Amino acid sequence: MKKIVVVGSLNMDSVIEVANMPKKGETISGYKVSMIPGGKGANQAYAAGRLGGDVRMIGAVGKDSFGKSLKSNLESVGVDVSGIAVLEGETTGQAYITVDDSGENSIIIIAGTNGLVDVELIWEHRKLIEDSDIVILQFEIPLEVVEYVKDMAVKMGKTVIVDPKQAPFRLELRYDSAVE
């Protein structure tokens, strides 16, 4: 079985169900609020773990109840969370998601500890990358860290998958024969 490492975000999602999205300056009532473990990185790791994959995750959470819940959620499907730093005095990433009756949503992200994932953390957990076959990335951690991990993984001969959804820039795809 191929070994997967996901390097990315962990968020606690507050999902608010409403009939219609509020208009600028409008106050509306919602039906329900649900707290759901999320973050693009954690969602990828969770899905792969739930499907029986050999998965580990590198990221960061705060030393708070959200961080503890997010790590427990991943562990519940067999994800190795040894690469998730718990940062004292920092707040775990959060997302506030409003979903209307038609299924449309709007999302506000608070990066929290996701914005503190740095190359030092990656270097500290490089063994998880070395021991993997597949490295999965997305853009809810700093861009320079995504680039650093991609470069490291390519040099190690790993398969690299980058989820470009909501990238903070325009992606230009190009073929690089040196990466074959």
mmCIF file of C-alpha atoms in Angstrom:
data_model
loop_
_atom_site.group_PDB
_atom_site.id
_atom_site.type_symbol
_atom_site.label_atom_id
_atom_site.label_comp_id
_atom_site.label_asym_id
_atom_site.label_seq_id
_atom_site.Cartn_x
_atom_site.Cartn_y
_atom_site.Cartn_z
ATOM 1 C CA MET A 1 0.000 0.000 0.000
ATOM 2 C CA LYS A 2 1.275 3.467 -0.891
ATOM 3 C CA LYS A 3 2.059 5.765 2.033
ATOM 4 C CA ILE A 4 0.436 9.205 1.929
ATOM 5 C CA VAL A 5 1.427 12.373 3.748
ATOM 6 C CA VAL A 6 -0.866 15.399 3.709
ATOM 7 C CA VAL A 7 0.739 18.750 4.495
ATOM 8 C CA GLY A 8 -1.863 21.389 5.155
ATOM 9 C CA SER A 9 -4.640 22.995 7.096
ATOM 10 C CA LEU A 10 -6.763 21.936 10.017
ATOM 11 C CA ASN A 11 -9.854 24.050 10.805
ATOM 12 C CA MET A 12 -12.834 23.762 13.064
ATOM 13 C CA ASP A 13 -15.788 24.614 10.836
ATOM 14 C CA SER A 14 -18.820 26.414 12.253
ATOM 15 C CA VAL A 15 -21.564 25.636 9.738
ATOM 16 C CA ILE A 16 -24.607 27.915 9.972
ATOM 17 C CA GLU A 17 -27.773 26.863 8.124
ATOM 18 C CA VAL A 18 -29.984 29.707 6.858
ATOM 19 C CA ALA A 19 -32.926 30.103 4.473
ATOM 20 C CA ASN A 20 -31.146 32.780 2.395
ATOM 21 C CA MET A 21 -27.759 34.465 2.523
ATOM 22 C CA PRO A 22 -27.788 37.764 4.375
ATOM 23 C CA LYS A 23 -27.510 40.895 2.279
ATOM 24 C CA LYS A 24 -25.043 43.631 3.164
ATOM 25 C CA GLY A 25 -26.095 45.165 6.494
ATOM 26 C CA GLU A 26 -28.884 42.611 7.046
ATOM 27 C CA THR A 27 -29.386 40.527 10.188
ATOM 28 C CA ILE A 28 -31.079 37.177 9.695
ATOM 29 C CA SER A 29 -31.930 34.141 11.810
ATOM 30 C CA GLY A 30 -30.328 30.792 11.195
ATOM 31 C CA TYR A 31 -31.767 27.302 11.758
ATOM 32 C CA LYS A 32 -28.813 25.491 13.202
ATOM 33 C CA VAL A 33 -25.068 25.707 13.930
ATOM 34 C CA SER A 34 -22.850 22.627 13.669
ATOM 35 C CA MET A 35 -19.198 22.328 14.644
ATOM 36 C CA ILE A 36 -17.517 20.050 12.097
ATOM 37 C CA PRO A 37 -13.819 19.121 11.831
ATOM 38 C CA GLY A 38 -12.424 20.501 8.592
ATOM 39 C CA GLY A 39 -9.680 22.308 6.754
ATOM 40 C CA LYS A 40 -8.771 21.215 3.233
ATOM 41 C CA GLY A 41 -5.698 19.326 4.434
ATOM 42 C CA ALA A 42 -7.470 17.574 7.294
ATOM 43 C CA ASN A 43 -10.394 16.708 5.007
ATOM 44 C CA GLN A 44 -8.000 15.072 2.527
ATOM 45 C CA ALA A 45 -6.220 13.123 5.274
ATOM 46 C CA TYR A 46 -9.526 12.059 6.830
ATOM 47 C CA ALA A 47 -10.964 10.843 3.516
ATOM 48 C CA ALA A 48 -7.833 8.845 2.665
ATOM 49 C CA GLY A 49 -7.714 7.368 6.178
ATOM 50 C CA ARG A 50 -11.385 6.465 6.138
ATOM 51 C CA LEU A 51 -10.845 4.632 2.857
ATOM 52 C CA GLY A 52 -8.126 2.553 4.536
ATOM 53 C CA GLY A 53 -5.077 4.491 3.354
ATOM 54 C CA ASP A 54 -1.760 4.589 5.185
ATOM 55 C CA VAL A 55 -1.892 8.319 6.006
ATOM 56 C CA ARG A 56 0.002 10.802 8.096
ATOM 57 C CA MET A 57 -0.500 14.563 8.405
ATOM 58 C CA ILE A 58 1.796 17.549 8.910
ATOM 59 C CA GLY A 59 0.230 20.787 10.123
ATOM 60 C CA ALA A 60 -0.453 22.802 13.248
ATOM 61 C CA VAL A 61 -3.227 23.365 15.778
ATOM 62 C CA GLY A 62 -3.496 25.442 18.916
ATOM 63 C CA LYS A 63 -3.399 23.991 22.403
ATOM 64 C CA ASP A 64 -7.173 24.380 22.625
ATOM 65 C CA SER A 65 -10.334 22.276 22.447
ATOM 66 C CA PHE A 66 -10.567 22.670 18.648
ATOM 67 C CA GLY A 67 -7.026 21.385 18.155
ATOM 68 C CA LYS A 68 -7.670 18.407 20.393
ATOM 69 C CA SER A 69 -10.920 17.581 18.528
ATOM 70 C CA LEU A 70 -9.279 17.862 15.114
ATOM 71 C CA LYS A 71 -6.438 15.521 16.054
ATOM 72 C CA SER A 72 -8.869 13.024 17.623
ATOM 73 C CA ASN A 73 -11.043 13.101 14.513
ATOM 74 C CA LEU A 74 -8.077 12.167 12.313
ATOM 75 C CA GLU A 75 -6.906 9.480 14.732
ATOM 76 C CA SER A 76 -10.407 7.943 14.621
ATOM 77 C CA VAL A 77 -9.767 6.910 10.995
ATOM 78 C CA GLY A 78 -6.175 5.804 11.523
ATOM 79 C CA VAL A 79 -4.307 8.954 10.447
ATOM 80 C CA ASP A 80 -0.885 9.338 12.096
ATOM 81 C CA VAL A 81 -0.989 12.799 13.719
ATOM 82 C CA SER A 82 2.603 12.847 14.993
ATOM 83 C CA GLY A 83 3.397 15.578 12.444
ATOM 84 C CA ILE A 84 0.758 17.954 13.803
ATOM 85 C CA ALA A 85 2.371 20.573 16.034
ATOM 86 C CA VAL A 86 0.381 21.822 19.019
ATOM 87 C CA LEU A 87 1.258 25.500 19.435
ATOM 88 C CA GLU A 88 0.960 26.945 22.933
ATOM 89 C CA GLY A 89 -0.833 30.302 23.106
ATOM 90 C CA GLU A 90 -2.090 30.125 19.508
ATOM 91 C CA THR A 91 -5.585 29.554 18.134
ATOM 92 C CA THR A 92 -6.508 26.640 15.893
ATOM 93 C CA GLY A 93 -7.705 27.606 12.408
ATOM 94 C CA GLN A 94 -11.421 28.181 11.994
ATOM 95 C CA ALA A 95 -13.934 28.534 9.194
ATOM 96 C CA TYR A 96 -17.373 30.127 9.427
ATOM 97 C CA ILE A 97 -19.590 28.686 6.726
ATOM 98 C CA THR A 98 -23.082 29.913 5.934
ATOM 99 C CA VAL A 99 -25.172 27.483 3.876
ATOM 100 C CA ASP A 100 -28.571 28.450 2.469
ATOM 101 C CA ASP A 101 -31.540 26.252 1.545
ATOM 102 C CA SER A 102 -30.342 25.951 -2.078
ATOM 103 C CA GLY A 103 -26.947 24.638 -0.940
ATOM 104 C CA GLU A 104 -25.003 27.790 -1.774
ATOM 105 C CA ASN A 105 -22.380 28.795 0.764
ATOM 106 C CA SER A 106 -20.085 31.596 1.815
ATOM 107 C CA ILE A 107 -16.989 31.008 3.902
ATOM 108 C CA ILE A 108 -14.810 33.125 6.167
ATOM 109 C CA ILE A 109 -11.452 31.546 7.084
ATOM 110 C CA ILE A 110 -9.440 32.481 10.162
ATOM 111 C CA ALA A 111 -5.986 31.007 9.462
ATOM 112 C CA GLY A 112 -4.882 30.743 13.089
ATOM 113 C CA THR A 113 -2.141 28.123 13.409
ATOM 114 C CA ASN A 114 -2.409 27.239 9.702
ATOM 115 C CA GLY A 115 -0.703 30.562 8.990
ATOM 116 C CA LEU A 116 2.126 29.547 11.336
ATOM 117 C CA VAL A 117 3.084 26.357 9.493
ATOM 118 C CA ASP A 118 6.655 27.102 8.423
ATOM 119 C CA VAL A 119 9.690 25.452 6.834
ATOM 120 C CA GLU A 120 11.119 24.645 10.279
ATOM 121 C CA LEU A 121 8.045 22.544 11.076
ATOM 122 C CA ILE A 122 8.372 20.788 7.729
ATOM 123 C CA TRP A 123 12.081 20.141 8.290
ATOM 124 C CA GLU A 124 11.316 18.765 11.768
ATOM 125 C CA HIS A 125 8.885 16.260 10.208
ATOM 126 C CA ARG A 126 10.760 15.612 6.935
ATOM 127 C CA LYS A 127 11.012 11.899 7.833
ATOM 128 C CA LEU A 128 7.242 11.642 7.285
ATOM 129 C CA ILE A 129 7.799 12.976 3.761
ATOM 130 C CA GLU A 130 10.830 10.741 3.183
ATOM 131 C CA ASP A 131 8.827 7.666 4.222
ATOM 132 C CA SER A 132 5.851 8.518 2.007
ATOM 133 C CA ASP A 133 5.103 7.697 -1.611
ATOM 134 C CA ILE A 134 2.536 10.460 -2.182
ATOM 135 C CA VAL A 135 2.555 14.048 -0.866
ATOM 136 C CA ILE A 136 -0.722 15.996 -0.931
ATOM 137 C CA LEU A 137 -0.811 19.793 -0.607
ATOM 138 C CA GLN A 138 -3.332 22.617 -0.831
ATOM 139 C CA PHE A 139 -3.280 26.389 -0.324
ATOM 140 C CA GLU A 140 -4.527 27.017 3.232
ATOM 141 C CA ILE A 141 -0.981 27.202 4.628
ATOM 142 C CA PRO A 142 1.614 29.807 3.565
ATOM 143 C CA LEU A 143 2.492 29.629 -0.142
ATOM 144 C CA GLU A 144 6.244 29.545 0.523
ATOM 145 C CA VAL A 145 5.718 26.418 2.635
ATOM 146 C CA VAL A 146 3.697 24.737 -0.124
ATOM 147 C CA GLU A 147 6.509 25.521 -2.578
ATOM 148 C CA TYR A 148 9.160 24.270 -0.127
ATOM 149 C CA VAL A 149 7.349 20.969 0.435
ATOM 150 C CA LYS A 150 6.732 20.523 -3.295
ATOM 151 C CA ASP A 151 10.411 21.088 -4.083
ATOM 152 C CA MET A 152 11.531 18.760 -1.276
ATOM 153 C CA ALA A 153 9.131 16.016 -2.342
ATOM 154 C CA VAL A 154 10.068 16.266 -6.044
ATOM 155 C CA LYS A 155 13.774 15.994 -5.154
ATOM 156 C CA MET A 156 12.928 12.866 -3.148
ATOM 157 C CA GLY A 157 11.090 11.376 -6.135
ATOM 158 C CA LYS A 158 7.647 11.492 -4.523
ATOM 159 C CA THR A 159 4.353 11.806 -6.355
ATOM 160 C CA VAL A 160 3.053 15.302 -5.531
ATOM 161 C CA ILE A 161 -0.628 16.204 -5.692
ATOM 162 C CA VAL A 162 -1.633 19.848 -5.245
ATOM 163 C CA ASP A 163 -5.294 20.767 -4.835
ATOM 164 C CA PRO A 164 -5.467 24.209 -6.482
ATOM 165 C CA LYS A 165 -8.992 25.060 -5.344
ATOM 166 C CA GLN A 166 -9.090 28.627 -4.098
ATOM 167 C CA ALA A 167 -5.391 29.233 -4.712
ATOM 168 C CA PRO A 168 -4.481 32.813 -3.725
ATOM 169 C CA PHE A 169 -3.029 33.415 -7.185
ATOM 170 C CA ARG A 170 -3.544 32.425 -10.802
ATOM 171 C CA LEU A 171 -1.982 29.041 -11.509
ATOM 172 C CA GLU A 172 -0.031 28.597 -14.695
ATOM 173 C CA LEU A 173 0.438 24.940 -15.495
ATOM 174 C CA ARG A 174 3.590 24.074 -17.383
ATOM 175 C CA TYR A 175 5.431 20.946 -18.306
ATOM 176 C CA ASP A 176 8.897 20.607 -16.807
ATOM 177 C CA SER A 177 10.811 17.703 -18.311
ATOM 178 C CA ALA A 178 13.293 17.800 -15.424
ATOM 179 C CA VAL A 179 10.541 16.635 -13.063
ATOM 180 C CA GLU A 180 9.842 13.384 -14.914
#
